[in-house]
Coordinates of C-alpha atoms and ligand atoms in Angstrom, one line a residue:
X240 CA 142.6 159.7 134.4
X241 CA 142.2 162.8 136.0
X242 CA 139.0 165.1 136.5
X243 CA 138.2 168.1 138.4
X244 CA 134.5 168.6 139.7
X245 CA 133.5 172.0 140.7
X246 CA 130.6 172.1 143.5
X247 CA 131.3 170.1 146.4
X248 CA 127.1 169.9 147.3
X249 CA 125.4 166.9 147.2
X250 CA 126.1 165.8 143.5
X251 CA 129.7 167.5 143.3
X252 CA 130.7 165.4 146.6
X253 CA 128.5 162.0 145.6
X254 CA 129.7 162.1 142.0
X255 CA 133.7 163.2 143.2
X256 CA 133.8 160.5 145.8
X257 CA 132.3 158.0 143.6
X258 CA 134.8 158.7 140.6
X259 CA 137.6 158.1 142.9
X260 CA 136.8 155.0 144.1
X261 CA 136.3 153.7 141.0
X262 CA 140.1 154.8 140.7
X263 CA 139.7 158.3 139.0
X264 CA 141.7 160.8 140.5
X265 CA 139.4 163.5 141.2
X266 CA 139.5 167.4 142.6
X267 CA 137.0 168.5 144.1
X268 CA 136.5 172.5 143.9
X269 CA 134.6 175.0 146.0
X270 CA 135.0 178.3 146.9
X271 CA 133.9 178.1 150.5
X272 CA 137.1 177.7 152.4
X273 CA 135.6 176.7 155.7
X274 CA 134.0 173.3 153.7
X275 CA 137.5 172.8 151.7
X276 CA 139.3 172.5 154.7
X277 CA 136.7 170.1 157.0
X278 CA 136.6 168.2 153.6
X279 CA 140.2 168.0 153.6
X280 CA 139.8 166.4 157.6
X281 CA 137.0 164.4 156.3
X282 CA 134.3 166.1 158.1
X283 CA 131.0 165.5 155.5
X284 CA 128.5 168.8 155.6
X285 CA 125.6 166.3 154.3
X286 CA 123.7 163.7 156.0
X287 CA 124.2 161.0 153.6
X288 CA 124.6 157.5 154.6
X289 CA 128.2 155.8 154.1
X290 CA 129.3 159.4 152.1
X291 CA 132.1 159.7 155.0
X292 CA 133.8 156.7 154.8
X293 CA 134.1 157.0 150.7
X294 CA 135.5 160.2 151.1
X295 CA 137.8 159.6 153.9
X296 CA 138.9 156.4 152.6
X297 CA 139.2 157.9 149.2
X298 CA 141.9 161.1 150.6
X299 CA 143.8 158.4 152.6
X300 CA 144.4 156.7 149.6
X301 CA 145.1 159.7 147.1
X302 CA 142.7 159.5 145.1
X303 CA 140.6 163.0 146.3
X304 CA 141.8 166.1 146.6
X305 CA 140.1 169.2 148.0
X306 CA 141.0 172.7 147.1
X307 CA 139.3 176.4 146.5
X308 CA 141.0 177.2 143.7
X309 CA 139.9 175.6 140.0
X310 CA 143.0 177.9 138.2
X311 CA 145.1 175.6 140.0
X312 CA 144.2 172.0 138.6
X313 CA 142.8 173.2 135.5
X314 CA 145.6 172.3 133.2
X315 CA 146.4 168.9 134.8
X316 CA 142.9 167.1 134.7
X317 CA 141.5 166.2 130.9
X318 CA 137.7 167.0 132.1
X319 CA 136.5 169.5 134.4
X320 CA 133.1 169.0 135.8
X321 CA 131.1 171.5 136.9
X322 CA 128.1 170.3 139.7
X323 CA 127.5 173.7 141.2
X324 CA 124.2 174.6 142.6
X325 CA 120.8 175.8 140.0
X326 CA 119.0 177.4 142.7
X327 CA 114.9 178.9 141.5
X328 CA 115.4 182.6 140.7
X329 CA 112.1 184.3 142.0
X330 CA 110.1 183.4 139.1
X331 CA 110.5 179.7 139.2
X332 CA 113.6 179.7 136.6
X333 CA 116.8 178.1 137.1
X334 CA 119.4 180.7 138.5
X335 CA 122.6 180.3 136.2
X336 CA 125.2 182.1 138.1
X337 CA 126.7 179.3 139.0
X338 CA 127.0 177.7 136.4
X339 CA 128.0 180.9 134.3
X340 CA 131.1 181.6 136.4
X341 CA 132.6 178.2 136.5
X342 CA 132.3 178.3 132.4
X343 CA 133.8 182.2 132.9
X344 CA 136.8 180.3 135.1
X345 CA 137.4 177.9 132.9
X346 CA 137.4 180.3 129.7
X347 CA 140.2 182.3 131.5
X348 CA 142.3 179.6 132.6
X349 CA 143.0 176.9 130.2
X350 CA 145.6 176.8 127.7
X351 CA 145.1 173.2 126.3
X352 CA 142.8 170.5 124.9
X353 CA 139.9 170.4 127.5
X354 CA 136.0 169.5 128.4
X355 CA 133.6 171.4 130.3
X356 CA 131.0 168.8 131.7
X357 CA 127.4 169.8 132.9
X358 CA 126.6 167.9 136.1
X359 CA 124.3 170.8 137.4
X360 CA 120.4 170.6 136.3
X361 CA 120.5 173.3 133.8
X362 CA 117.4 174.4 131.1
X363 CA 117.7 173.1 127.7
X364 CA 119.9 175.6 125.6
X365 CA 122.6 176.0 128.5
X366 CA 125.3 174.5 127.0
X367 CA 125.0 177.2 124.2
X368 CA 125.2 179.7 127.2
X369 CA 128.2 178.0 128.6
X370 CA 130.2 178.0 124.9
X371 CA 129.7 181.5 124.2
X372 CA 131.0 182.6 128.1
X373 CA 134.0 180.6 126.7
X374 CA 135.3 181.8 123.7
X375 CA 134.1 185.5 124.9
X376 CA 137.3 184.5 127.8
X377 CA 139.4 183.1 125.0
X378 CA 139.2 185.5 122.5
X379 CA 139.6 188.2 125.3
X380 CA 143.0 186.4 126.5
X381 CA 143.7 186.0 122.5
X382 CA 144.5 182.1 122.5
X383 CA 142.7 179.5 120.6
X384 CA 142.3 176.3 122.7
X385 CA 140.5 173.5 121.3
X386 CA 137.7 172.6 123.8
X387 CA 134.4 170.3 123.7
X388 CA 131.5 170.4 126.0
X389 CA 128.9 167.2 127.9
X390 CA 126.1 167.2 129.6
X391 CA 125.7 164.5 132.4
X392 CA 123.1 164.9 134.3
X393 CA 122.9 163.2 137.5
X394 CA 119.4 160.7 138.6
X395 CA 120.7 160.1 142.4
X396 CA 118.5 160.1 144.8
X397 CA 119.4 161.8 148.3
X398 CA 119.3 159.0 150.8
X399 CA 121.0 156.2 148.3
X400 CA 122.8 158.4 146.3
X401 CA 125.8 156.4 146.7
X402 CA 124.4 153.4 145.3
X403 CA 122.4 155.1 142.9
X404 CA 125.7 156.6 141.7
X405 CA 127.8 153.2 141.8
X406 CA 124.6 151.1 140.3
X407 CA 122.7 153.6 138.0
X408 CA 119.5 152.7 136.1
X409 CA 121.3 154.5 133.2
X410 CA 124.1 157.4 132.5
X411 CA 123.2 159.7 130.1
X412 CA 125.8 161.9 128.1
X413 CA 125.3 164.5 126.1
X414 CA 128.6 165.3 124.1
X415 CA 129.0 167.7 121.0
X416 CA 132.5 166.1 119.5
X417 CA 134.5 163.0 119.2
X418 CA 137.0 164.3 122.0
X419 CA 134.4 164.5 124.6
X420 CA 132.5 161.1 123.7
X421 CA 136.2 159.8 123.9
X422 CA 137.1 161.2 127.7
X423 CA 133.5 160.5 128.7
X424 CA 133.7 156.9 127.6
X425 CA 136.9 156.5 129.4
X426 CA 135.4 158.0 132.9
X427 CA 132.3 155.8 132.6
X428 CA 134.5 152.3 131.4
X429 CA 134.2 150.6 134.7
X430 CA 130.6 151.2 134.4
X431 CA 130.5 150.1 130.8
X432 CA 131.9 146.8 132.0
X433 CA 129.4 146.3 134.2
X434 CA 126.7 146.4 131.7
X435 CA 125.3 149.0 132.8
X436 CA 123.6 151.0 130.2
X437 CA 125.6 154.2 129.3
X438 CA 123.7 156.4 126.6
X439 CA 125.2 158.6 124.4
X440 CA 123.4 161.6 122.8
X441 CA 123.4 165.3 121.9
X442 CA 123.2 168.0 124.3
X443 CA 119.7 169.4 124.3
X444 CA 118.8 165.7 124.9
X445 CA 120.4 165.3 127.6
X446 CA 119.7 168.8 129.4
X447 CA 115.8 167.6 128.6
X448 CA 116.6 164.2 129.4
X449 CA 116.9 164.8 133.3
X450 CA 113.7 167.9 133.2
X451 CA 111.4 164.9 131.7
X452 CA 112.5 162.4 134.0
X453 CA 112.0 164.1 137.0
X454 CA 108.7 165.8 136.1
X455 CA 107.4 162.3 135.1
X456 CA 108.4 160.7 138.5
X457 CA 106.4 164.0 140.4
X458 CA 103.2 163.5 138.2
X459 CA 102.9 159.8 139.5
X460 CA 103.1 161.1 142.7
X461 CA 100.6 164.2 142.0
X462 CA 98.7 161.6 140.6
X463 CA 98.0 159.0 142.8
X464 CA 97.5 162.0 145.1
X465 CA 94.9 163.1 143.3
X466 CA 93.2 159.4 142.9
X467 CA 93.7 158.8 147.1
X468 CA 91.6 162.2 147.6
X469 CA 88.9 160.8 145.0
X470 CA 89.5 157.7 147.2
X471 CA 88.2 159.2 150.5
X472 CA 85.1 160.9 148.9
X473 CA 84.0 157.6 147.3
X474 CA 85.1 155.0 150.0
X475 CA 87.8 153.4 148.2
X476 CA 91.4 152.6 149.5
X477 CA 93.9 153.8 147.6
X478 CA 96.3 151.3 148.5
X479 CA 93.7 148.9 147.1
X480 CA 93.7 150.8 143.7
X481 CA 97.6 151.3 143.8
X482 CA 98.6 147.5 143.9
X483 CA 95.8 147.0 141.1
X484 CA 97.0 149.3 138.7
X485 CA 100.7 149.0 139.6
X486 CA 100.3 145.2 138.9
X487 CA 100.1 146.3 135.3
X488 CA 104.2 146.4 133.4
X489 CA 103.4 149.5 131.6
X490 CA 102.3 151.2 135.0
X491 CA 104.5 149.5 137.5
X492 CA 104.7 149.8 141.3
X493 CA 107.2 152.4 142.0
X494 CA 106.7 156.3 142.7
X495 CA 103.0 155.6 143.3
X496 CA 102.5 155.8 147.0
X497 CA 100.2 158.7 147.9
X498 CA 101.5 161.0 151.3
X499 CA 101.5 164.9 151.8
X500 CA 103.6 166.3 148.6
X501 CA 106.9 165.5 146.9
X502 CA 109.6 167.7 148.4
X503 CA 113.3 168.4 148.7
X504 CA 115.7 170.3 146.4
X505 CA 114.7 168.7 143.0
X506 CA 111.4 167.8 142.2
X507 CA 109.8 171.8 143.1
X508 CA 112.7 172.7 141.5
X509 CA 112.9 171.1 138.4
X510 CA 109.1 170.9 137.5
X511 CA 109.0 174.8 138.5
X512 CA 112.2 175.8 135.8
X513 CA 110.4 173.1 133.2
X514 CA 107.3 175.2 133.3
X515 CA 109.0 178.0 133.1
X516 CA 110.9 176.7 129.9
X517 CA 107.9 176.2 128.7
X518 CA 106.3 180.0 129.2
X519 CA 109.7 181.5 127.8
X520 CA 109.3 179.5 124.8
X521 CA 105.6 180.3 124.2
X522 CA 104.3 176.6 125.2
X523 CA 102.3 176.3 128.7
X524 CA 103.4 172.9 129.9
X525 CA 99.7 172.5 131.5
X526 CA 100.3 168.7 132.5
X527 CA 102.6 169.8 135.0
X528 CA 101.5 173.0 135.7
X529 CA 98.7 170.9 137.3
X530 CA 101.3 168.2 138.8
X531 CA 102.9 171.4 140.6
X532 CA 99.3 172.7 141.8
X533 CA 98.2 168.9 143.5
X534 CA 101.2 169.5 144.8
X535 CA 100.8 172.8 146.6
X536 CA 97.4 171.4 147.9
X537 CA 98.4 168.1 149.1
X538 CA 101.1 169.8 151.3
X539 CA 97.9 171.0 153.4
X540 CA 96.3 168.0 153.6
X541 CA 97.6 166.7 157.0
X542 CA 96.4 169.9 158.8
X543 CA 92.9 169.9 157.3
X544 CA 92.8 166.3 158.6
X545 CA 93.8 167.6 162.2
X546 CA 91.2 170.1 162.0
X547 CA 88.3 168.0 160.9
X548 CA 89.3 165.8 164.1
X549 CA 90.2 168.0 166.5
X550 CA 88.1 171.5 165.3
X551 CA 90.5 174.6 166.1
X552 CA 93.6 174.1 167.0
X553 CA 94.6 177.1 169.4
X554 CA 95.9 176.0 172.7
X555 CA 96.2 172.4 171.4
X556 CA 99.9 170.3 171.5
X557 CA 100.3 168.3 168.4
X558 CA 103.4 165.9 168.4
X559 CA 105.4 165.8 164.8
X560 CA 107.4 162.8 164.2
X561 CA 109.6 163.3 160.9
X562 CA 110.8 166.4 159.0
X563 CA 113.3 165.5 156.6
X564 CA 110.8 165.5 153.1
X565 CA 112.0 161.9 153.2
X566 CA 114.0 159.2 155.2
X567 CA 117.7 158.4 155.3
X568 CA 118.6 162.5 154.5
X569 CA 118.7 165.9 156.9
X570 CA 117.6 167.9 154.4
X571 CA 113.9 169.8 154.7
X572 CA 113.8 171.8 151.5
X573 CA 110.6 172.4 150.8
X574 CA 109.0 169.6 153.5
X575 CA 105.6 169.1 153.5
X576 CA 106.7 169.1 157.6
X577 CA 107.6 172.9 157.0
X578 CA 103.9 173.3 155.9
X579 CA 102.5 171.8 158.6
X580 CA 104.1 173.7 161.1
X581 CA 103.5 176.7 159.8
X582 CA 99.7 176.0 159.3
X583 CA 99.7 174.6 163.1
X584 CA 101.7 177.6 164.3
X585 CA 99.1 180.4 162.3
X586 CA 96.5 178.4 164.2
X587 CA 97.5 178.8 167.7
X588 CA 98.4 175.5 168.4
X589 CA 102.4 173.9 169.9
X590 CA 104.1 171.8 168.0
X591 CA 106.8 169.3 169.5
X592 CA 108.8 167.6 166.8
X593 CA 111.3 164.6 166.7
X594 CA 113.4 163.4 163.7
X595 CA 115.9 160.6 164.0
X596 CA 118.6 163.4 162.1
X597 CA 117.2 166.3 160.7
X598 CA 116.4 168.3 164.6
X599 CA 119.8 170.7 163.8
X600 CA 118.9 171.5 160.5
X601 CA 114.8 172.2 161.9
X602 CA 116.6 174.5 165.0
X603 CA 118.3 176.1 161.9
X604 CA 115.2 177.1 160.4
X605 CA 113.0 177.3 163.8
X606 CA 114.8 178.1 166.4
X607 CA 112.6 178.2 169.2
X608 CA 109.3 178.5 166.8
X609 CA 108.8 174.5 167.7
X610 CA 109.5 172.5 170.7
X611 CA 112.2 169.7 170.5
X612 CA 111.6 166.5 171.8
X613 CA 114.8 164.2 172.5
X614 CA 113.1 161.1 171.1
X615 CA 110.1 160.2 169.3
X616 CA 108.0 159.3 172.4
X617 CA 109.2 162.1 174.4
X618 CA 107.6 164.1 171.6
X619 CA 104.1 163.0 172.0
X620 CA 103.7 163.5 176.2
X621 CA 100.5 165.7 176.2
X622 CA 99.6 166.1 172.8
X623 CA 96.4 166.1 171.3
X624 CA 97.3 164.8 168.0
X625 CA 100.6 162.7 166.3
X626 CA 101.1 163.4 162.8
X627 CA 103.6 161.3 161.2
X628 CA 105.1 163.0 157.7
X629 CA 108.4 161.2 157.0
X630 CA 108.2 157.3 157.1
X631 CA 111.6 156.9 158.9
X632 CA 112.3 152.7 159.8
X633 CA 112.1 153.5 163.7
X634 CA 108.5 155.4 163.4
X635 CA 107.2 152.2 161.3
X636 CA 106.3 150.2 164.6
X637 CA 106.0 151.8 167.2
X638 CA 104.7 150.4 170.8
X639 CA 101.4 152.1 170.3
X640 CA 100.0 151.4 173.9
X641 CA 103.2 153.5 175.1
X642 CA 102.4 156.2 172.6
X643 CA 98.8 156.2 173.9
X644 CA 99.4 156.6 177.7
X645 CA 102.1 159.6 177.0
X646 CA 99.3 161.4 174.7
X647 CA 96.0 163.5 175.6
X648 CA 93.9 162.5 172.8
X649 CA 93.3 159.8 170.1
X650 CA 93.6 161.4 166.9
X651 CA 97.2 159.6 164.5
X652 CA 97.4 161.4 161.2
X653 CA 99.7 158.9 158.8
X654 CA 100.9 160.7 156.3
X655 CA 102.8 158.2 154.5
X656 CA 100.3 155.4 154.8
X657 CA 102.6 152.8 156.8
X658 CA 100.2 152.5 160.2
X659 CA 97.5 149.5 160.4
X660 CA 94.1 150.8 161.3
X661 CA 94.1 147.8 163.9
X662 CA 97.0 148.0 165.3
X663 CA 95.9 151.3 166.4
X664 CA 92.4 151.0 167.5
X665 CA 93.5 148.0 170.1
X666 CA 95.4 150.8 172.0
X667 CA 92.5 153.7 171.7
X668 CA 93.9 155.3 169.2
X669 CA 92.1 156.6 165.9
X670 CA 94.2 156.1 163.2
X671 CA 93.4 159.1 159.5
X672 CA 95.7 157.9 156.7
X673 CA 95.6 159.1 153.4
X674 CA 93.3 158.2 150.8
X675 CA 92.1 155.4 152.9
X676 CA 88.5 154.9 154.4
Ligands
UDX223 C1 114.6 162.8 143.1 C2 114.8 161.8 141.9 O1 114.3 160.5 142.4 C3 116.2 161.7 141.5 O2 116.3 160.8 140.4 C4 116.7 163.0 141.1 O3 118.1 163.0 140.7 C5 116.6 164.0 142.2 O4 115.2 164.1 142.6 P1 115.1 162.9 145.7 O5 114.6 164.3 145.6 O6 116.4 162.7 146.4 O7 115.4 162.4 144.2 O8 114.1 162.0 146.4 P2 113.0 160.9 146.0 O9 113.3 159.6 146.7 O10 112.8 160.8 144.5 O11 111.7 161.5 146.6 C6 111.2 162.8 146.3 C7 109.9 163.1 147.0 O12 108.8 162.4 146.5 C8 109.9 162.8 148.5 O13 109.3 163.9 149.2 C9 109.1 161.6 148.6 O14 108.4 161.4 149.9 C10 108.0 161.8 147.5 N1 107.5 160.5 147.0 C11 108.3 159.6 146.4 C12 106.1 160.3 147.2 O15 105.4 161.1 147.8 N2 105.6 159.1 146.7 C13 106.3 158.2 146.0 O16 105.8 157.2 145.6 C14 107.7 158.5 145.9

């Protein structure tokens, strides 16, 4: 079977690379030359761990291609996929351009039986979008080519999107004909064999499917946010009241661990375009208007606790171990990190930062804004205050006697709630987690 995916960003290359080593043989499309042609030499533009072996292994054996040009392989693949970026527009929306080009591209080009595949996070109603782009392109050319569209949006998670890909809770596919169903089912057989659960539906469920599903993972969070701030003013432990009510099946355990805000490329993203769904089509999606709000606020949270320690912060140094918005990735979309610096910075104080992968991408988006330490201890030498955002393995036990003599006060802000109180008080140091007393 053959497939081309168009988009070779974090789903495009995950999704491509996966495909082909489950023995599709897959393209992989972008217009950026410059990232075609390290792609083709098997250098990754994404931190994501074991990505570059896949990939290179996967070219070696012939199984992925790179190129810039979708005209090209259009006619020789049965499905083309298109996993192009759905950036926010200024008002919160999802931008379409994308999206509306590679169904433009595909209109123009093909001359037989084809599907069009929706990886990309798109609004409900899309796919309607997509069709009419289509046959706008084939009734322009005058030709009459039988084509079908899917929806398959994509759950990974940035950090294990490889075995979130090749070990999925659930695939979900949207199809609007027998043909599609028919190449999807195909594609996804190795995963049907495995008993994994592979769900068939119509489109809009499927656009709605992957909105719901993240905006229902960022309200736990928002929640037990909100509960852990409760927690402080009343003098309970939020870690306490997490393993209480996760112990109950309909709750569960996962995606409720308080810290300072859900970020990265999806979550903002998708609960932002969900509310505005909801605006354009005259109902105000209030739960997660408010998910999005706790949100905003939480992201403050570790400076107000550096404040209430340390009172002003001009003149002060305050070390900052961990700017990815999570572990295991490079990416700082929308870190609550970002916040912190830029509330530190508009209050006079230094920051010196350390992250076990993400320092380029911070220089990137710094420069010389921050100081840049060239390991995590090196990063706290004369600093009134560590905050720790991102709950990288190496930051989870630390020699805290070493991190004590290097520093020029007391004050630890855990933002991710992975420090003991004790552990820290037998080296001098005062430990302020969140939600905790
Ligand atoms: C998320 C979804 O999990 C994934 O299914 C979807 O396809 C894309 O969006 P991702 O953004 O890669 O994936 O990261 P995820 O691991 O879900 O974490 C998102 C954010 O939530 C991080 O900032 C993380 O620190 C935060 N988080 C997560 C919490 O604050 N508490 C939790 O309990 C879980």
């Amino acid at each position: 079977m053959k497939i081309a995916i168009v988009g070779t960003g974090y789903v495009g290359l995950v999704s491509g690379a996966c495909f082909a080593e489950m023995g599709t043989d897959v393209t992989c499309v972008d217009i950026d030359k410059a990232k075609i042609e390290s792609l083709r030499q098997g250098i990754i533009p994404i931190y994501e761990p074991g990505l570059d072996e896949l990939v290179r292994r996967n070219v070696r054996d012939g199984r992925l291609h790179f190129t810039t040009s979708l005209e090209e392989v259009i006619n020789d693949v049965e499905a083309v996929f298109s996993a192009v970026g759905t950036p926010p527009d200024d008002d919160g929306s999802a931008d379409l351009t994308a999206v509306k080009a590679v169904a433009r591209t595909f209109g123009r080009h093909i001359d037989r039986q084809a599907i069009l595949v929706t990886k990309s996070t798109v609004p409900v109603g899309t796919s309607e979008i997509i069709r009419g782009i289509i046959n706008e392109e084939l009734d322009r050319r005058g030709v009459n080519v039988d084509f079908e569209l899917a929806s398959n949006p994509e759950f990974l998670k940035e950090g294990a999107a490889i075995k979130d890909f090749m070990s999925p809770d659930r695939v979900v596919i949207g199809v609007d004909g027998p043909r599609s169903r028919e190449v999807m089912e195909r594609l996804y057989r190795p995963f049907l064999l495995q008993n994994f659960r592979v769900m068939f539906m119509d489109i809009p469920s499927a656009e709605m499917a992957k909105y719901a599903a993240n905006a229902m993972l960022a309200t736990r969070i928002s929640f037990i946010n909100d509960i852990a701030n409760l927690c402080e003013l009343t003098g309970a432990d939020v870690s306490q009241v997490r393993r209480a009510i996760g112990a109950d099946t309909r709750i569960g355990n996962k995606f409720l661990y308080p810290g300072c805000g859900y970020g990265g490329s999806c979550f903002p993203k998708d609960v932002q375009a969900l509310i505005r769904t909801g605006e354009q089509l005259g109902y105000p999606m209030r739960v997660i208007q408010a998910v999005e709000a706790v949100n905003d606020e939480q992201k403050h949270i570790p400076f107000r606790k550096l404040r209430k320690a340390l009172g002003r912060l001009e003149g002060r140094r305050i070390a900052l171990w961990g700017l990815a918005f999570k572990p295991e990735t490079d990416d700082m979309r929308l870190a609550p990190s970002l916040t912190l610096i830029e509330d530190l910075l508009g209050d006079g104080a230094t920051v010196c930062v350390f992250d076990p992968v993400a320092m380029d991408e911070c220089r990137r988006r710094l420069s010389d804004k921050v100081d840049y330490a060239t390991d995590m201890y090196a990063a706290c030498i004369d600093a009134d205050a560590l905050c720790v955002l991102t709950e990288w393995k190496q930051f989870r036990l630390p020699s805290w006697p070493a991190v004590a003599r290097l520093m020029n006060g007391e004050t630890v802000i855990d933002g991710r709630n992975i420090y003991s109180p004790d552990d820290l008080a037998a080296a001098g140091l005062k430990v302020h987690a969140i939600g905790r007393p």
